Amino acid sequence: MKFQIPIPSSFAEMTVEELLERQWLVPKKIRHFLRSKRHLLLNGQTCSWQNPVRAGDELTLLFDEDDYPKKAVPFGQAELVDCLYEDQHLIIVNKPEGMKTHANQPGEIALLNHVSAYVGQACYVVHRLDRETSGLVLLAKNPFVLPILNHLLEDKKISRQYWALVQGRLTNRTSTYRDKIGRDRHDRKKRLVTAKGKAAITHVRRFKEFSGPKGPSSLVNCQLETGRTHQIRVHLAHHGHPIIGDPLYSKVPARRLMLHAHQLSFIHPFTREKVIIKAQSTSFEKGLPK
């Protein structure tokens, strides 16, 4: 693999070492490979790791197959991919409800397989959505950028926002749920709020209220600070507002789980540009009360 990365005009001068370690968050193992093999070029020339990097420069990174062993991903159907953003390092797609993000069993074909077919090479999931949830999913197009994006996600520098249609009317216009979430010992498919669970933070904002034959409901926006399994679904249900159509946590049926990941935003690790991607879902909109 070979990557040529131009340094943006907004870049503040720093050394090669500082750029790789502090800004691009390149893992120590990969930095060692680049250094020992002299596989990093500054403006086409080999360089010291103390060389300054300035706006307008270009870094070239070279990787052997033993740096990143080839990953085999069975290709799915490229035509099923709704791509909303793509560059040489990453791709953001709009996943339909009813499709798994990645396969759990041998022979399964999921979103990852379809995106890999669309790109023409194995891709890597940065974060996942539940099968029943529609919306934006970020994937890395190469193993070099994957840990960098994972680090941004762990540091809460990738913002994910969801729309949810929930039962009842929320008392407050805005709320923050901080209940810890763990496994349900009685049902392996479910999660629950428990004092021994992992930290989970969800910010909720009420958009609109509806009245209907099945009772009142509310359209809310949820922003994640953490990414626990079923986090939004569990938090809303625990606070008395389960998502309509949720097969695990709600008793109000619908044509689909009324949860859609509608916005994804972050600072691109290489261009330093703000990336804000929004996605609509026809099936989610059709499920809203009139």
CSV table of N, CA and C in Angstrom, one decimal, residues 174-239:
chain,number,residue,atom,x,y,z
A,174,THR,N,-34.8,18.6,27.2
A,174,THR,CA,-33.5,18.0,27.1
A,174,THR,C,-33.2,17.2,28.4
A,175,SER,N,-32.6,16.1,28.2
A,175,SER,CA,-32.2,15.2,29.3
A,175,SER,C,-30.8,14.5,28.9
A,176,THR,N,-30.1,14.1,30.0
A,176,THR,CA,-28.9,13.3,29.8
A,176,THR,C,-29.0,12.1,30.6
A,177,TYR,N,-28.9,10.9,30.0
A,177,TYR,CA,-29.0,9.6,30.7
A,177,TYR,C,-27.6,9.1,30.9
A,178,ARG,N,-27.3,8.8,32.2
A,178,ARG,CA,-26.0,8.3,32.5
A,178,ARG,C,-26.0,6.9,33.2
A,179,ASP,N,-27.1,6.2,33.0
A,179,ASP,CA,-27.2,4.9,33.6
A,179,ASP,C,-26.2,3.9,33.0
A,180,LYS,N,-25.6,3.1,33.8
A,180,LYS,CA,-24.6,2.1,33.4
A,180,LYS,C,-25.4,0.9,32.7
A,181,ILE,N,-24.8,0.3,31.7
A,181,ILE,CA,-25.5,-0.7,30.9
A,181,ILE,C,-24.7,-2.0,30.9
A,182,GLY,N,-25.4,-3.1,31.2
A,182,GLY,CA,-24.7,-4.4,31.2
A,182,GLY,C,-25.6,-5.5,30.5
A,183,ARG,N,-25.1,-6.7,30.5
A,183,ARG,CA,-25.9,-7.8,29.9
A,183,ARG,C,-27.1,-8.2,30.8
A,184,ASP,N,-28.1,-8.7,30.1
A,184,ASP,CA,-29.2,-9.3,30.9
A,184,ASP,C,-28.9,-10.8,31.0
A,185,ARG,N,-28.8,-11.2,32.3
A,185,ARG,CA,-28.4,-12.6,32.5
A,185,ARG,C,-29.5,-13.6,32.1
A,186,HIS,N,-30.7,-13.1,32.0
A,186,HIS,CA,-31.8,-14.0,31.7
A,186,HIS,C,-32.2,-14.0,30.2
A,187,ASP,N,-31.6,-13.1,29.4
A,187,ASP,CA,-31.8,-13.1,28.0
A,187,ASP,C,-30.6,-12.5,27.3
A,188,ARG,N,-29.9,-13.4,26.6
A,188,ARG,CA,-28.6,-13.1,26.0
A,188,ARG,C,-28.7,-12.0,24.9
A,189,LYS,N,-29.9,-11.8,24.4
A,189,LYS,CA,-30.1,-10.8,23.3
A,189,LYS,C,-30.3,-9.4,23.9
A,190,LYS,N,-30.5,-9.3,25.2
A,190,LYS,CA,-30.9,-8.0,25.7
A,190,LYS,C,-29.8,-7.4,26.6
A,191,ARG,N,-29.9,-6.1,26.8
A,191,ARG,CA,-29.1,-5.4,27.8
A,191,ARG,C,-30.0,-4.7,28.7
A,192,LEU,N,-29.5,-4.3,29.9
A,192,LEU,CA,-30.3,-3.6,30.9
A,192,LEU,C,-29.4,-2.6,31.7
A,193,VAL,N,-30.1,-1.7,32.4
A,193,VAL,CA,-29.4,-0.8,33.3
A,193,VAL,C,-29.1,-1.5,34.6
A,194,THR,N,-27.8,-1.5,34.9
A,194,THR,CA,-27.3,-2.2,36.1
A,194,THR,C,-26.1,-1.5,36.7
A,195,ALA,N,-26.0,-1.5,38.0
A,195,ALA,CA,-24.9,-0.8,38.7
A,195,ALA,C,-23.6,-1.3,38.4
A,196,LYS,N,-23.5,-2.6,37.9
A,196,LYS,CA,-22.3,-3.3,37.6
A,196,LYS,C,-22.0,-3.2,36.1
A,197,GLY,N,-22.8,-2.4,35.4
A,197,GLY,CA,-22.6,-2.3,33.9
A,197,GLY,C,-21.5,-1.3,33.6
A,198,LYS,N,-21.3,-1.1,32.3
A,198,LYS,CA,-20.3,-0.1,31.8
A,198,LYS,C,-20.9,1.3,31.6
A,199,ALA,N,-20.1,2.3,31.8
A,199,ALA,CA,-20.6,3.7,31.7
A,199,ALA,C,-21.2,3.9,30.3
A,200,ALA,N,-22.3,4.6,30.3
A,200,ALA,CA,-23.0,5.0,29.1
A,200,ALA,C,-23.7,6.3,29.2
A,201,ILE,N,-23.5,7.2,28.2
A,201,ILE,CA,-24.1,8.5,28.3
A,201,ILE,C,-24.8,8.8,27.0
A,202,THR,N,-26.1,9.2,27.1
A,202,THR,CA,-26.9,9.6,26.0
A,202,THR,C,-27.6,10.9,26.2
A,203,HIS,N,-27.4,11.8,25.3
A,203,HIS,CA,-28.1,13.1,25.4
A,203,HIS,C,-29.4,13.1,24.6
A,204,VAL,N,-30.5,13.5,25.2
A,204,VAL,CA,-31.8,13.4,24.5
A,204,VAL,C,-32.4,14.7,24.4
A,205,ARG,N,-33.0,15.1,23.2
A,205,ARG,CA,-33.7,16.3,23.0
A,205,ARG,C,-35.0,16.1,22.3
A,206,ARG,N,-36.1,16.6,22.9
A,206,ARG,CA,-37.4,16.4,22.4
A,206,ARG,C,-37.6,17.3,21.2
A,207,PHE,N,-38.1,16.8,20.0
A,207,PHE,CA,-38.4,17.6,18.9
A,207,PHE,C,-39.9,17.9,18.7
A,208,LYS,N,-40.7,16.8,18.8
A,208,LYS,CA,-42.1,17.0,18.4
A,208,LYS,C,-42.9,15.9,19.2
A,209,GLU,N,-44.2,16.3,19.5
A,209,GLU,CA,-45.1,15.4,20.2
A,209,GLU,C,-46.2,15.0,19.3
A,210,PHE,N,-46.7,13.8,19.4
A,210,PHE,CA,-47.9,13.3,18.6
A,210,PHE,C,-48.9,12.7,19.5
A,211,SER,N,-50.2,12.7,19.0
A,211,SER,CA,-51.3,12.0,19.7
A,211,SER,C,-51.8,11.0,18.7
A,212,GLY,N,-52.2,9.8,19.1
A,212,GLY,CA,-52.7,8.8,18.2
A,212,GLY,C,-53.5,7.8,18.9
A,213,PRO,N,-54.1,6.8,18.2
A,213,PRO,CA,-54.9,5.8,18.8
A,213,PRO,C,-54.2,4.9,19.7
A,214,LYS,N,-52.8,4.8,19.6
A,214,LYS,CA,-52.0,4.0,20.5
A,214,LYS,C,-51.4,4.8,21.6
A,215,GLY,N,-51.9,6.0,21.8
A,215,GLY,CA,-51.4,6.9,22.8
A,215,GLY,C,-50.4,7.9,22.3
A,216,PRO,N,-49.9,8.8,23.2
A,216,PRO,CA,-49.0,9.8,22.8
A,216,PRO,C,-47.6,9.2,22.5
A,217,SER,N,-46.9,10.0,21.6
A,217,SER,CA,-45.5,9.6,21.3
A,217,SER,C,-44.7,10.8,21.0
A,218,SER,N,-43.4,10.7,21.0
A,218,SER,CA,-42.5,11.8,20.8
A,218,SER,C,-41.4,11.5,19.9
A,219,LEU,N,-41.0,12.5,19.0
A,219,LEU,CA,-39.8,12.4,18.2
A,219,LEU,C,-38.7,13.0,18.9
A,220,VAL,N,-37.6,12.3,19.2
A,220,VAL,CA,-36.5,12.8,19.9
A,220,VAL,C,-35.2,12.7,19.1
A,221,ASN,N,-34.2,13.5,19.4
A,221,ASN,CA,-32.9,13.4,18.9
A,221,ASN,C,-32.0,12.9,20.0
A,222,CYS,N,-31.2,11.9,19.7
A,222,CYS,CA,-30.3,11.3,20.7
A,222,CYS,C,-28.8,11.4,20.2
A,223,GLN,N,-28.0,11.9,21.1
A,223,GLN,CA,-26.6,12.0,20.7
A,223,GLN,C,-25.8,11.2,21.7
A,224,LEU,N,-24.9,10.3,21.1
A,224,LEU,CA,-24.1,9.4,21.9
A,224,LEU,C,-22.8,9.9,22.3
A,225,GLU,N,-22.4,9.7,23.6
A,225,GLU,CA,-21.1,10.0,24.1
A,225,GLU,C,-20.3,8.6,24.1
A,226,THR,N,-21.0,7.6,24.3
A,226,THR,CA,-20.4,6.2,24.4
A,226,THR,C,-21.2,5.3,23.4
A,227,GLY,N,-20.7,4.1,23.2
A,227,GLY,CA,-21.3,3.3,22.2
A,227,GLY,C,-21.6,1.9,22.7
A,228,ARG,N,-22.3,1.8,23.8
A,228,ARG,CA,-22.7,0.4,24.3
A,228,ARG,C,-23.8,-0.2,23.4
A,229,THR,N,-23.8,-1.5,23.4
A,229,THR,CA,-24.8,-2.3,22.7
A,229,THR,C,-26.2,-1.9,23.1
A,230,HIS,N,-27.0,-1.5,22.2
A,230,HIS,CA,-28.4,-1.2,22.5
A,230,HIS,C,-28.6,0.1,23.4
A,231,GLN,N,-27.5,0.9,23.4
A,231,GLN,CA,-27.5,2.0,24.4
A,231,GLN,C,-28.7,2.9,24.4
A,232,ILE,N,-29.1,3.4,23.2
A,232,ILE,CA,-30.2,4.3,23.1
A,232,ILE,C,-31.5,3.6,23.5
A,233,ARG,N,-31.6,2.4,23.0
A,233,ARG,CA,-32.8,1.6,23.2
A,233,ARG,C,-33.0,1.3,24.7
A,234,VAL,N,-31.9,0.9,25.4
A,234,VAL,CA,-32.0,0.6,26.8
A,234,VAL,C,-32.3,1.9,27.6
A,235,HIS,N,-31.6,2.9,27.3
A,235,HIS,CA,-31.7,4.2,28.1
A,235,HIS,C,-33.2,4.7,28.0
A,236,LEU,N,-33.7,4.8,26.8
A,236,LEU,CA,-35.1,5.3,26.6
A,236,LEU,C,-36.1,4.4,27.3
A,237,ALA,N,-35.9,3.1,27.1
A,237,ALA,CA,-36.9,2.2,27.8
A,237,ALA,C,-36.8,2.3,29.3
A,238,HIS,N,-35.6,2.4,29.8
A,238,HIS,CA,-35.4,2.4,31.3
A,238,HIS,C,-36.1,3.7,31.9
A,239,HIS,N,-36.1,4.7,31.1
A,239,HIS,CA,-36.8,6.0,31.6
A,239,HIS,C,-38.2,6.1,31.1
